[in-house]
GROMACS .gro file of N, CA, C and O in nm:
model
  320
    1ASP      N    1  -6.793  -0.510   0.519
    1ASP     CA    2  -6.744  -0.664   0.493
    1ASP      C    3  -6.614  -0.613   0.395
    1ASP      O    4  -6.604  -0.558   0.292
    2PRO      N    5  -6.516  -0.705   0.420
    2PRO     CA    6  -6.375  -0.708   0.354
    2PRO      C    7  -6.401  -0.743   0.207
    2PRO      O    8  -6.332  -0.706   0.116
    3GLY      N    9  -6.493  -0.803   0.181
    3GLY     CA   10  -6.529  -0.810   0.006
    3GLY      C   11  -6.584  -0.734  -0.085
    3GLY      O   12  -6.611  -0.731  -0.202
    4ASP      N   13  -6.631  -0.623  -0.020
    4ASP     CA   14  -6.666  -0.522  -0.084
    4ASP      C   15  -6.611  -0.421  -0.149
    4ASP      O   16  -6.642  -0.372  -0.263
    5ASP      N   17  -6.475  -0.422  -0.104
    5ASP     CA   18  -6.417  -0.303  -0.156
    5ASP      C   19  -6.261  -0.376  -0.221
    5ASP      O   20  -6.222  -0.451  -0.138
    6PRO      N   21  -6.244  -0.428  -0.333
    6PRO     CA   22  -6.132  -0.518  -0.393
    6PRO      C   23  -6.021  -0.442  -0.359
    6PRO      O   24  -5.913  -0.548  -0.293
    7GLY      N   25  -5.957  -0.327  -0.313
    7GLY     CA   26  -5.857  -0.278  -0.270
    7GLY      C   27  -5.829  -0.343  -0.125
    7GLY      O   28  -5.725  -0.331  -0.050
    8GLU      N   29  -5.943  -0.355  -0.021
    8GLU     CA   30  -5.915  -0.391   0.082
    8GLU      C   31  -5.866  -0.515   0.144
    8GLU      O   32  -5.801  -0.555   0.232
    9GLY      N   33  -5.911  -0.599   0.052
    9GLY     CA   34  -5.843  -0.751   0.045
    9GLY      C   35  -5.933  -0.856   0.132
    9GLY      O   36  -6.022  -0.779   0.166
   10VAL      N   37  -5.933  -1.003   0.129
   10VAL     CA   38  -6.006  -1.058   0.186
   10VAL      C   39  -5.927  -1.172   0.274
   10VAL      O   40  -5.832  -1.228   0.244
   11PRO      N   41  -5.983  -1.181   0.409
   11PRO     CA   42  -5.910  -1.263   0.487
   11PRO      C   43  -5.897  -1.427   0.475
   11PRO      O   44  -6.029  -1.446   0.409
   12GLU      N   45  -5.821  -1.436   0.447
   12GLU     CA   46  -5.825  -1.626   0.441
   12GLU      C   47  -5.738  -1.692   0.557
   12GLU      O   48  -5.617  -1.639   0.622
   13VAL      N   49  -5.786  -1.820   0.569
   13VAL     CA   50  -5.705  -1.906   0.674
   13VAL      C   51  -5.636  -2.040   0.620
   13VAL      O   52  -5.712  -2.085   0.547
   14TYR      N   53  -5.514  -2.058   0.623
   14TYR     CA   54  -5.449  -2.155   0.537
   14TYR      C   55  -5.328  -2.211   0.684
   14TYR      O   56  -5.272  -2.149   0.705
   15ARG      N   57  -5.349  -2.339   0.701
   15ARG     CA   58  -5.277  -2.417   0.813
   15ARG      C   59  -5.270  -2.346   0.930
   15ARG      O   60  -5.195  -2.347   0.989
   16GLY      N   61  -5.374  -2.289   0.958
   16GLY     CA   62  -5.411  -2.207   1.129
   16GLY      C   63  -5.389  -2.093   1.085
   16GLY      O   64  -5.362  -2.003   1.185
   17GLU      N   65  -5.291  -2.017   0.996
   17GLU     CA   66  -5.253  -1.875   0.977
   17GLU      C   67  -5.349  -1.779   0.887
   17GLU      O   68  -5.405  -1.838   0.745
   18GLU      N   69  -5.354  -1.682   0.928
   18GLU     CA   70  -5.478  -1.595   0.881
   18GLU      C   71  -5.379  -1.501   0.800
   18GLU      O   72  -5.274  -1.455   0.812
   19PHE      N   73  -5.387  -1.486   0.639
   19PHE     CA   74  -5.326  -1.440   0.541
   19PHE      C   75  -5.466  -1.291   0.474
   19PHE      O   76  -5.622  -1.353   0.504
   20THR      N   77  -5.432  -1.202   0.454
   20THR     CA   78  -5.522  -1.098   0.372
   20THR      C   79  -5.476  -1.123   0.268
   20THR      O   80  -5.368  -1.069   0.184
   21ILE      N   81  -5.559  -1.165   0.144
   21ILE     CA   82  -5.510  -1.154  -0.028
   21ILE      C   83  -5.582  -1.065  -0.073
   21ILE      O   84  -5.743  -1.004  -0.036
   22SER      N   85  -5.494  -0.970  -0.116
   22SER     CA   86  -5.551  -0.818  -0.181
   22SER      C   87  -5.572  -0.855  -0.343
   22SER      O   88  -5.489  -0.938  -0.398
   23PHE      N   89  -5.687  -0.843  -0.378
   23PHE     CA   90  -5.706  -0.828  -0.548
   23PHE      C   91  -5.676  -0.695  -0.611
   23PHE      O   92  -5.720  -0.591  -0.546
   24ILE      N   93  -5.629  -0.692  -0.725
   24ILE     CA   94  -5.618  -0.554  -0.787
   24ILE      C   95  -5.722  -0.551  -0.886
   24ILE      O   96  -5.701  -0.642  -0.967
   25THR      N   97  -5.799  -0.463  -0.888
   25THR     CA   98  -5.896  -0.441  -0.994
   25THR      C   99  -5.861  -0.422  -1.145
   25THR      O  100  -5.704  -0.363  -1.129
   26LYS      N  101  -5.863  -0.512  -1.224
   26LYS     CA  102  -5.824  -0.497  -1.351
   26LYS      C  103  -5.905  -0.439  -1.497
   26LYS      O  104  -6.024  -0.508  -1.486
   27ILE      N  105  -5.859  -0.414  -1.575
   27ILE     CA  106  -5.933  -0.416  -1.691
   27ILE      C  107  -5.867  -0.396  -1.821
   27ILE      O  108  -5.766  -0.439  -1.833
   28ARG      N  109  -5.967  -0.497  -1.914
   28ARG     CA  110  -5.885  -0.492  -2.045
   28ARG      C  111  -5.955  -0.371  -2.159
   28ARG      O  112  -6.076  -0.402  -2.164
   29LEU      N  113  -5.891  -0.333  -2.218
   29LEU     CA  114  -5.936  -0.244  -2.337
   29LEU      C  115  -5.902  -0.300  -2.513
   29LEU      O  116  -5.758  -0.381  -2.480
   30ASP      N  117  -5.963  -0.335  -2.559
   30ASP     CA  118  -5.952  -0.345  -2.697
   30ASP      C  119  -5.950  -0.246  -2.816
   30ASP      O  120  -6.083  -0.230  -2.793
   31ILE      N  121  -5.846  -0.200  -2.847
   31ILE     CA  122  -5.887  -0.086  -2.957
   31ILE      C  123  -5.799  -0.101  -3.094
   31ILE      O  124  -5.724  -0.171  -3.093
   32LEU      N  125  -5.922  -0.097  -3.165
   32LEU     CA  126  -5.887  -0.103  -3.342
   32LEU      C  127  -5.849   0.044  -3.366
   32LEU      O  128  -5.956   0.137  -3.345
   33ALA      N  129  -5.761   0.074  -3.410
   33ALA     CA  130  -5.684   0.190  -3.487
   33ALA      C  131  -5.612   0.171  -3.609
   33ALA      O  132  -5.564   0.053  -3.623
   34LYS      N  133  -5.634   0.290  -3.656
   34LYS     CA  134  -5.523   0.308  -3.795
   34LYS      C  135  -5.352   0.299  -3.727
   34LYS      O  136  -5.354   0.336  -3.615
   35ASP      N  137  -5.265   0.231  -3.824
   35ASP     CA  138  -5.133   0.255  -3.776
   35ASP      C  139  -5.086   0.397  -3.752
   35ASP      O  140  -4.998   0.364  -3.645
   36ALA      N  141  -5.096   0.475  -3.805
   36ALA     CA  142  -5.067   0.603  -3.792
   36ALA      C  143  -5.100   0.662  -3.653
   36ALA      O  144  -5.036   0.738  -3.614
   37ASP      N  145  -5.207   0.615  -3.611
   37ASP     CA  146  -5.293   0.622  -3.454
   37ASP      C  147  -5.214   0.556  -3.353
   37ASP      O  148  -5.211   0.603  -3.239
   38ALA      N  149  -5.137   0.475  -3.372
   38ALA     CA  150  -5.130   0.350  -3.276
   38ALA      C  151  -5.011   0.401  -3.181
   38ALA      O  152  -5.058   0.372  -3.054
   39GLU      N  153  -4.913   0.443  -3.243
   39GLU     CA  154  -4.790   0.526  -3.110
   39GLU      C  155  -4.851   0.627  -3.039
   39GLU      O  156  -4.846   0.620  -2.883
   40THR      N  157  -4.946   0.697  -3.029
   40THR     CA  158  -5.019   0.788  -2.983
   40THR      C  159  -5.117   0.740  -2.901
   40THR      O  160  -5.119   0.793  -2.758
   41ILE      N  161  -5.163   0.638  -2.916
   41ILE     CA  162  -5.245   0.553  -2.865
   41ILE      C  163  -5.214   0.504  -2.736
   41ILE      O  164  -5.244   0.485  -2.617
   42VAL      N  165  -5.073   0.446  -2.756
   42VAL     CA  166  -5.018   0.376  -2.656
   42VAL      C  167  -4.938   0.460  -2.547
   42VAL      O  168  -4.937   0.442  -2.451
   43GLN      N  169  -4.904   0.556  -2.621
   43GLN     CA  170  -4.840   0.698  -2.503
   43GLN      C  171  -4.947   0.753  -2.434
   43GLN      O  172  -4.898   0.747  -2.291
   44THR      N  173  -5.050   0.773  -2.477
   44THR     CA  174  -5.185   0.813  -2.387
   44THR      C  175  -5.219   0.688  -2.290
   44THR      O  176  -5.218   0.728  -2.183
   45ILE      N  177  -5.222   0.581  -2.348
   45ILE     CA  178  -5.254   0.485  -2.224
   45ILE      C  179  -5.152   0.451  -2.135
   45ILE      O  180  -5.188   0.467  -2.008
   46CYS      N  181  -5.010   0.457  -2.169
   46CYS     CA  182  -4.910   0.426  -2.079
   46CYS      C  183  -4.891   0.570  -1.974
   46CYS      O  184  -4.895   0.553  -1.857
   47ALA      N  185  -4.915   0.706  -2.017
   47ALA     CA  186  -4.933   0.779  -1.930
   47ALA      C  187  -5.068   0.794  -1.842
   47ALA      O  188  -5.025   0.817  -1.709
   48ALA      N  189  -5.174   0.759  -1.884
   48ALA     CA  190  -5.263   0.728  -1.796
   48ALA      C  191  -5.287   0.677  -1.698
   48ALA      O  192  -5.333   0.656  -1.583
   49GLY      N  193  -5.212   0.537  -1.718
   49GLY     CA  194  -5.221   0.403  -1.633
   49GLY      C  195  -5.102   0.361  -1.550
   49GLY      O  196  -5.101   0.279  -1.469
   50ARG      N  197  -4.991   0.468  -1.567
   50ARG     CA  198  -4.894   0.444  -1.526
   50ARG      C  199  -4.890   0.477  -1.350
   50ARG      O  200  -4.917   0.579  -1.322
   51SER      N  201  -4.894   0.395  -1.249
   51SER     CA  202  -4.883   0.421  -1.125
   51SER      C  203  -4.721   0.422  -1.075
   51SER      O  204  -4.684   0.449  -0.936
   52GLY      N  205  -4.653   0.303  -1.151
   52GLY     CA  206  -4.517   0.296  -1.103
   52GLY      C  207  -4.504   0.146  -1.012
   52GLY      O  208  -4.415   0.111  -0.968
   53SER      N  209  -4.641   0.080  -0.996
   53SER     CA  210  -4.646  -0.043  -0.910
   53SER      C  211  -4.685  -0.139  -0.975
   53SER      O  212  -4.721  -0.155  -1.143
   54ILE      N  213  -4.637  -0.270  -0.928
   54ILE     CA  214  -4.664  -0.376  -0.990
   54ILE      C  215  -4.828  -0.409  -1.056
   54ILE      O  216  -4.918  -0.371  -0.978
   55GLY      N  217  -4.852  -0.421  -1.169
   55GLY     CA  218  -5.007  -0.441  -1.205
   55GLY      C  219  -5.059  -0.323  -1.252
   55GLY      O  220  -5.156  -0.289  -1.337
   56ASP      N  221  -4.958  -0.230  -1.350
   56ASP     CA  222  -4.983  -0.127  -1.419
   56ASP      C  223  -5.033  -0.188  -1.542
   56ASP      O  224  -5.104  -0.140  -1.624
   57GLY      N  225  -4.986  -0.305  -1.586
   57GLY     CA  226  -5.042  -0.384  -1.702
   57GLY      C  227  -4.938  -0.398  -1.816
   57GLY      O  228  -4.820  -0.331  -1.820
   58LYS      N  229  -5.025  -0.409  -1.909
   58LYS     CA  230  -4.917  -0.435  -2.052
   58LYS      C  231  -4.962  -0.351  -2.154
   58LYS      O  232  -5.135  -0.395  -2.146
   59VAL      N  233  -4.943  -0.338  -2.272
   59VAL     CA  234  -4.999  -0.289  -2.395
   59VAL      C  235  -4.929  -0.358  -2.503
   59VAL      O  236  -4.786  -0.374  -2.507
   60TRP      N  237  -4.993  -0.443  -2.569
   60TRP     CA  238  -4.912  -0.479  -2.695
   60TRP      C  239  -5.014  -0.465  -2.843
   60TRP      O  240  -5.105  -0.450  -2.838
   61ILE      N  241  -4.921  -0.446  -2.947
   61ILE     CA  242  -4.989  -0.405  -3.078
   61ILE      C  243  -4.990  -0.571  -3.162
   61ILE      O  244  -4.857  -0.584  -3.145
   62GLN      N  245  -5.108  -0.559  -3.246
   62GLN     CA  246  -5.089  -0.675  -3.357
   62GLN      C  247  -5.154  -0.649  -3.478
   62GLN      O  248  -5.238  -0.518  -3.474
   63PRO      N  249  -5.123  -0.676  -3.564
   63PRO     CA  250  -5.174  -0.678  -3.704
   63PRO      C  251  -5.302  -0.721  -3.718
   63PRO      O  252  -5.333  -0.825  -3.654
   64VAL      N  253  -5.420  -0.630  -3.795
   64VAL     CA  254  -5.494  -0.676  -3.804
   64VAL      C  255  -5.512  -0.713  -3.992
   64VAL      O  256  -5.504  -0.614  -4.066
   65ASP      N  257  -5.538  -0.821  -4.035
   65ASP     CA  258  -5.569  -0.821  -4.169
   65ASP      C  259  -5.662  -0.762  -4.241
   65ASP      O  260  -5.632  -0.717  -4.318
   66ASP      N  261  -5.789  -0.761  -4.168
   66ASP     CA  262  -5.911  -0.696  -4.229
   66ASP      C  263  -5.982  -0.672  -4.129
   66ASP      O  264  -6.005  -0.748  -4.031
   67VAL      N  265  -6.101  -0.585  -4.173
   67VAL     CA  266  -6.209  -0.534  -4.101
   67VAL      C  267  -6.307  -0.490  -4.181
   67VAL      O  268  -6.281  -0.486  -4.283
   68VAL      N  269  -6.446  -0.554  -4.114
   68VAL     CA  270  -6.535  -0.542  -4.185
   68VAL      C  271  -6.628  -0.494  -4.130
   68VAL      O  272  -6.716  -0.549  -4.022
   69ARG      N  273  -6.689  -0.370  -4.158
   69ARG     CA  274  -6.860  -0.329  -4.096
   69ARG      C  275  -6.950  -0.411  -4.190
   69ARG      O  276  -6.996  -0.395  -4.273
   70ILE      N  277  -7.024  -0.488  -4.062
   70ILE     CA  278  -7.124  -0.559  -4.083
   70ILE      C  279  -7.227  -0.505  -4.224
   70ILE      O  280  -7.308  -0.526  -4.280
   71ARG      N  281  -7.259  -0.373  -4.138
   71ARG     CA  282  -7.394  -0.300  -4.153
   71ARG      C  283  -7.388  -0.228  -4.334
   71ARG      O  284  -7.432  -0.272  -4.367
   72THR      N  285  -7.258  -0.208  -4.329
   72THR     CA  286  -7.222  -0.167  -4.465
   72THR      C  287  -7.140  -0.232  -4.562
   72THR      O  288  -7.152  -0.206  -4.694
   73GLY      N  289  -7.101  -0.345  -4.502
   73GLY     CA  290  -6.977  -0.420  -4.567
   73GLY      C  291  -6.840  -0.361  -4.606
   73GLY      O  292  -6.754  -0.409  -4.691
   74GLU      N  293  -6.834  -0.266  -4.571
   74GLU     CA  294  -6.691  -0.197  -4.612
   74GLU      C  295  -6.563  -0.266  -4.514
   74GLU      O  296  -6.595  -0.325  -4.431
   75HIS      N  297  -6.486  -0.264  -4.621
   75HIS     CA  298  -6.357  -0.332  -4.565
   75HIS      C  299  -6.257  -0.246  -4.516
   75HIS      O  300  -6.234  -0.138  -4.587
   76GLY      N  301  -6.129  -0.272  -4.439
   76GLY     CA  302  -6.017  -0.207  -4.430
   76GLY      C  303  -6.049  -0.073  -4.362
   76GLY      O  304  -6.113  -0.082  -4.260
   77GLU      N  305  -5.963   0.047  -4.373
   77GLU     CA  306  -5.961   0.142  -4.289
   77GLU      C  307  -6.074   0.226  -4.306
   77GLU      O  308  -6.153   0.291  -4.187
   78SER      N  309  -6.170   0.215  -4.401
   78SER     CA  310  -6.326   0.307  -4.370
   78SER      C  311  -6.411   0.233  -4.299
   78SER      O  312  -6.483   0.281  -4.276
   79ALA      N  313  -6.353   0.081  -4.233
   79ALA     CA  314  -6.463   0.014  -4.160
   79ALA      C  315  -6.434   0.058  -4.030
   79ALA      O  316  -6.483   0.009  -3.925
   80ILE      N  317  -6.299   0.092  -4.003
   80ILE     CA  318  -6.292   0.155  -3.864
   80ILE      C  319  -6.343   0.265  -3.818
   80ILE      O  320  -6.367   0.354  -3.864
   0.00000   0.00000   0.00000
């Protein structure tokens, strides 16, 4: 069954022509880390995820104003 393997593609018919639509399996990683660790994490993700093909993905870094560990009430880096 073509729908079982996402890399295999799904046949579709449009205006009498059959096309195979291929889907790329994607994942999303959300990582919260200390500023000092950010560059190492980005380099590791890029090295492991780079295939050289379209769809390798993107990495973006956003500042986090605060983090609170609900269980203990800790704030900031101690909550990471």
